N, CA and C atoms as an extended XYZ file, in Angstrom:
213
Properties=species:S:1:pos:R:3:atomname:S:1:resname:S:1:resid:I:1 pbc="F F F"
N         9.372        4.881      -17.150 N   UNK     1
C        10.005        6.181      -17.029 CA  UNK     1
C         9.820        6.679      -15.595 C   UNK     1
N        10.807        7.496      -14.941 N   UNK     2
C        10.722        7.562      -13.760 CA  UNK     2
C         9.980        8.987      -13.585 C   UNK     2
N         9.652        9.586      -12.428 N   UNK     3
C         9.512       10.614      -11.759 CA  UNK     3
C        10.102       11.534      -12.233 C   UNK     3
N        10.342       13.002      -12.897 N   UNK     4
C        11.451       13.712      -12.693 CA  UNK     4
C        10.408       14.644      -12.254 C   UNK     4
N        10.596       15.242      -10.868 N   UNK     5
C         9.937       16.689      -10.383 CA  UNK     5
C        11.016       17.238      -10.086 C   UNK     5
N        11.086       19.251       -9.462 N   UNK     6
C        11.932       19.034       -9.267 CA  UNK     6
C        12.126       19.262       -7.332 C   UNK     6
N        13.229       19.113       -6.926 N   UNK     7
C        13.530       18.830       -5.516 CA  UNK     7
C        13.138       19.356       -4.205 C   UNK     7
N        12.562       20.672       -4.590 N   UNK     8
C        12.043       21.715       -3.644 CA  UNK     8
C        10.422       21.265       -4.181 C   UNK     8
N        10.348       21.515       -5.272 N   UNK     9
C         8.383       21.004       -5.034 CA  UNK     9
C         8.482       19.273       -4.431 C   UNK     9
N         9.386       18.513       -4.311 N   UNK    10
C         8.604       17.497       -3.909 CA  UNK    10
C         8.515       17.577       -2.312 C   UNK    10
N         9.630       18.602       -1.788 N   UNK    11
C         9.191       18.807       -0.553 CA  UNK    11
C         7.809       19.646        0.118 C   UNK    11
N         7.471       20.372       -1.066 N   UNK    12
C         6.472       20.933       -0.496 CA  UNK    12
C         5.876       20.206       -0.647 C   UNK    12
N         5.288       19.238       -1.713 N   UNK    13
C         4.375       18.542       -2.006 CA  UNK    13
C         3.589       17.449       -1.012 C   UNK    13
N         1.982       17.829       -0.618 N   UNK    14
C         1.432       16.593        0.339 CA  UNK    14
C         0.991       16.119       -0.167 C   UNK    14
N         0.663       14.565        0.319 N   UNK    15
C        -0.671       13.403        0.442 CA  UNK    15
C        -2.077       14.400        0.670 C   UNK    15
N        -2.909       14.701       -0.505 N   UNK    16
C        -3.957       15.081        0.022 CA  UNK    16
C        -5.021       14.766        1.433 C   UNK    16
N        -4.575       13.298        2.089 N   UNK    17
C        -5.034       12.561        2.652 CA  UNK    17
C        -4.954       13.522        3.751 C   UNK    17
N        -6.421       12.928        4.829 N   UNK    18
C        -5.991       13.543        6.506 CA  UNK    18
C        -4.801       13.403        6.978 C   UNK    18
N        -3.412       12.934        6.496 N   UNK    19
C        -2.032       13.431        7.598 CA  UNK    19
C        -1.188       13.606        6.560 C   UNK    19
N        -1.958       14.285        5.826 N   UNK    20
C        -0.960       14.612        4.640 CA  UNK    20
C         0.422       14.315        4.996 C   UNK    20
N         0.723       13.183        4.581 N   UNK    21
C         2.174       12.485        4.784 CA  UNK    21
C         2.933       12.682        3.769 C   UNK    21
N         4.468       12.899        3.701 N   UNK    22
C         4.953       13.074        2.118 CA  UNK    22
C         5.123       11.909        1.215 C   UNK    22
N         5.136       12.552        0.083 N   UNK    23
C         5.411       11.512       -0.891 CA  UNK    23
C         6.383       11.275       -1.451 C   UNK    23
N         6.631        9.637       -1.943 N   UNK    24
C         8.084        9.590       -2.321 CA  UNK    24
C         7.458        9.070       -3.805 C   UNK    24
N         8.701        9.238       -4.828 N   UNK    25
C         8.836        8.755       -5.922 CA  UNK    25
C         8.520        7.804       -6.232 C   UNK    25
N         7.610        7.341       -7.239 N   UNK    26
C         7.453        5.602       -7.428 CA  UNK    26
C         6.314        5.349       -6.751 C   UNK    26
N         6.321        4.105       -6.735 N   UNK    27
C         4.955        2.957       -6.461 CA  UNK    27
C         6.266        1.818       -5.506 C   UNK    27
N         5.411        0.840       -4.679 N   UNK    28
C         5.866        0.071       -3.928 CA  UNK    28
C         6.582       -1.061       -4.884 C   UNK    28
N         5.696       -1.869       -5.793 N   UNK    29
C         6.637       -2.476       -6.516 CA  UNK    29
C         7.537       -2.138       -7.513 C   UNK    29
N         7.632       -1.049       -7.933 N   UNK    30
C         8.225        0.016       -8.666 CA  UNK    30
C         8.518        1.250       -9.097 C   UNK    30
N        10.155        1.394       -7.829 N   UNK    31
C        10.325        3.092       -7.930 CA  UNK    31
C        10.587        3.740       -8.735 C   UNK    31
N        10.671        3.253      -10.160 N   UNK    32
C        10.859        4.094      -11.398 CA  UNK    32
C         9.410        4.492      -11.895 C   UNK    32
N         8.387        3.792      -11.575 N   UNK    33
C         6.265        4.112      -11.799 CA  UNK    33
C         6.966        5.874      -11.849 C   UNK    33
N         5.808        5.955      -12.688 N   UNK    34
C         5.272        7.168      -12.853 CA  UNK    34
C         3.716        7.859      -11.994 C   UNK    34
N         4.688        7.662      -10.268 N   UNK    35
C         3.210        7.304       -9.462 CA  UNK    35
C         3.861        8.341       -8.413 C   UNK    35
N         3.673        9.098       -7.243 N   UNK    36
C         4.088        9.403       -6.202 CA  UNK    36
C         3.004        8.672       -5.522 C   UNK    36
N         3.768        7.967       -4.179 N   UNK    37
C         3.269        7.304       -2.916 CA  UNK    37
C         3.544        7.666       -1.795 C   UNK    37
N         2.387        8.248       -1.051 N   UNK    38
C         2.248        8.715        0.019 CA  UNK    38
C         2.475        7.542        1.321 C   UNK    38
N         3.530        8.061        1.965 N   UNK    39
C         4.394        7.560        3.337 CA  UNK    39
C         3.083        6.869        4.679 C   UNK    39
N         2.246        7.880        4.165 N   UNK    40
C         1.467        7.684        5.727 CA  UNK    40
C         0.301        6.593        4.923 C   UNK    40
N        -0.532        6.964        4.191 N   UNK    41
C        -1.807        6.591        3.738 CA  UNK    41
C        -1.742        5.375        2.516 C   UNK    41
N        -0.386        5.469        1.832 N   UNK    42
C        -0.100        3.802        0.775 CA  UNK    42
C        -0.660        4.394       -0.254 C   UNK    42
N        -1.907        5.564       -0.785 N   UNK    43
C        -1.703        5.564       -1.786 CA  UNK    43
C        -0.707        6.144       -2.361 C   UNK    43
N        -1.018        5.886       -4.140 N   UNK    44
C        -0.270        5.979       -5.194 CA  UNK    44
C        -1.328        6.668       -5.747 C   UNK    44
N        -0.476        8.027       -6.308 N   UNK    45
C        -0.992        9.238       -7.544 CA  UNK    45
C         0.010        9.266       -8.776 C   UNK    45
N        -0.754        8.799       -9.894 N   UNK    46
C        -0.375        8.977      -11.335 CA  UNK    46
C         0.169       10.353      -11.287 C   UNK    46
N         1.313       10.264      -12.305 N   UNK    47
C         1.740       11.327      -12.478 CA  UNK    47
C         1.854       11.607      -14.202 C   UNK    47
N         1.281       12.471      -14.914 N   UNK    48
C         1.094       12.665      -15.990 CA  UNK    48
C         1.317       13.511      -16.469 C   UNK    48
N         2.175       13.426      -17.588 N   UNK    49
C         2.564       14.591      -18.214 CA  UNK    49
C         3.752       15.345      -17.398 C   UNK    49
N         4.392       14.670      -16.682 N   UNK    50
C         4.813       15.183      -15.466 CA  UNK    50
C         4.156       16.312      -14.434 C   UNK    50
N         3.095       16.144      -14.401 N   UNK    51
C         2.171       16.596      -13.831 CA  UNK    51
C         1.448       15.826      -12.564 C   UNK    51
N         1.673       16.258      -11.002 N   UNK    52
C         1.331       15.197      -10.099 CA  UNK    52
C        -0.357       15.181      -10.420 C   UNK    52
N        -1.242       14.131      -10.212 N   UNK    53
C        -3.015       14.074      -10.103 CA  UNK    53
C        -2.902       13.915       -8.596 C   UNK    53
N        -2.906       14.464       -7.699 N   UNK    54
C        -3.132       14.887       -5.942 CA  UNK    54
C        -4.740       15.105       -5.711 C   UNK    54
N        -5.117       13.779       -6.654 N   UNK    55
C        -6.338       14.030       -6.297 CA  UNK    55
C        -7.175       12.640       -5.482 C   UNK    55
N        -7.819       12.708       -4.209 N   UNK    56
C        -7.781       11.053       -3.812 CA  UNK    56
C        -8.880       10.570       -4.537 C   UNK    56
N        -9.574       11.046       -5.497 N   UNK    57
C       -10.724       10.087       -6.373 CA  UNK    57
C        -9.689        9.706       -7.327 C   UNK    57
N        -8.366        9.647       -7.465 N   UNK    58
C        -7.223        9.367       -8.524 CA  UNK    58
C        -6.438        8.460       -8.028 C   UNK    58
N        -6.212        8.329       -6.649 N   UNK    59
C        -5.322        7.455       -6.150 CA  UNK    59
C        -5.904        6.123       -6.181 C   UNK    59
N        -4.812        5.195       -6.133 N   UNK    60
C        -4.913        4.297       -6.391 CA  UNK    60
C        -4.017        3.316       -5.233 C   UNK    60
N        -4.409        2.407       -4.800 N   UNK    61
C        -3.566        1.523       -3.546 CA  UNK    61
C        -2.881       -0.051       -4.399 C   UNK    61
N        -1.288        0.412       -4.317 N   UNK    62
C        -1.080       -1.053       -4.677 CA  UNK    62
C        -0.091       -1.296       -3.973 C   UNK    62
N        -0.162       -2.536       -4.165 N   UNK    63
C         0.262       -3.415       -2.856 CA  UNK    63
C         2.316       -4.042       -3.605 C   UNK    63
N         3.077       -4.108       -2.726 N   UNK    64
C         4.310       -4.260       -3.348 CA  UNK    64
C         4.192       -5.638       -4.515 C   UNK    64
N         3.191       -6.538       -4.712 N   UNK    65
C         3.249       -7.182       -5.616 CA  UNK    65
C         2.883       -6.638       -7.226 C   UNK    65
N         2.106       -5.573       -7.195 N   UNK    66
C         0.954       -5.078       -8.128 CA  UNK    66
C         2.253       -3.896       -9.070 C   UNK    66
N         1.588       -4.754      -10.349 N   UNK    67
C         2.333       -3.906      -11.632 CA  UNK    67
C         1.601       -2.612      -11.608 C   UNK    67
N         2.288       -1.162      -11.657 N   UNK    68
C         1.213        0.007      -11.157 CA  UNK    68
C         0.973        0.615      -12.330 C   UNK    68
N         1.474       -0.203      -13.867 N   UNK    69
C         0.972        0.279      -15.276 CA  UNK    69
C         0.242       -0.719      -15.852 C   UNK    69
N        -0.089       -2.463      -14.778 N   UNK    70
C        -1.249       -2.837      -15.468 CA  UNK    70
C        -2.819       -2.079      -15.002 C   UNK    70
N        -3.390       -2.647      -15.931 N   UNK    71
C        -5.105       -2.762      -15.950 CA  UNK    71
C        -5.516       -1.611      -16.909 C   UNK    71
C-alpha cells in the first residue's frame, strides 16, 4: 500500500536528521513502501497508520536491493 499524505504536509515535512533533507514517498527498492525516505541522509521512516514515525531511533537504512516489509 502506498503513501497517501496529503501534499502541503509532505512539503513541510523534514528528515529529522542534521540537514533535514526532504522526504520522498517510498523506500529505494519500493516506491509504493509504506516508508518516507529522506533525500539527503537514505534513511527510511515507517509510516503507520498513516501516520509518519520521524523518529531517527525508527529509521531504518535500506539499500535499493532490500525488501522494506521484510524482517
Amino acid at each position: 500500500m502506498a503513501v497517501q499524505l496529503d501534499a502541503q504536509l509532505l512539503e513541510i515535512l523534514a528528515c529529522p536528521c542534521p540537514e533535514h533533507g526532504a522526504l520522498l514517498v517510498g523506500a529505494p527498492a519500493d516506491p509504493t513502501a509504506d516508508f518516507l525516505t529522506c533525500s539527503v541522509c537514505h534513511r527510511s521512516y515507517p509510516v503507520t497508520d498513516g501516520i509518519p514515525v520521524l523518529l531517527l531511533d525508527e529509521a531504518v537504512r535500506l539499500d535499493a536491493d532490500q525488501d522494506p516489509t521484510a524482517g
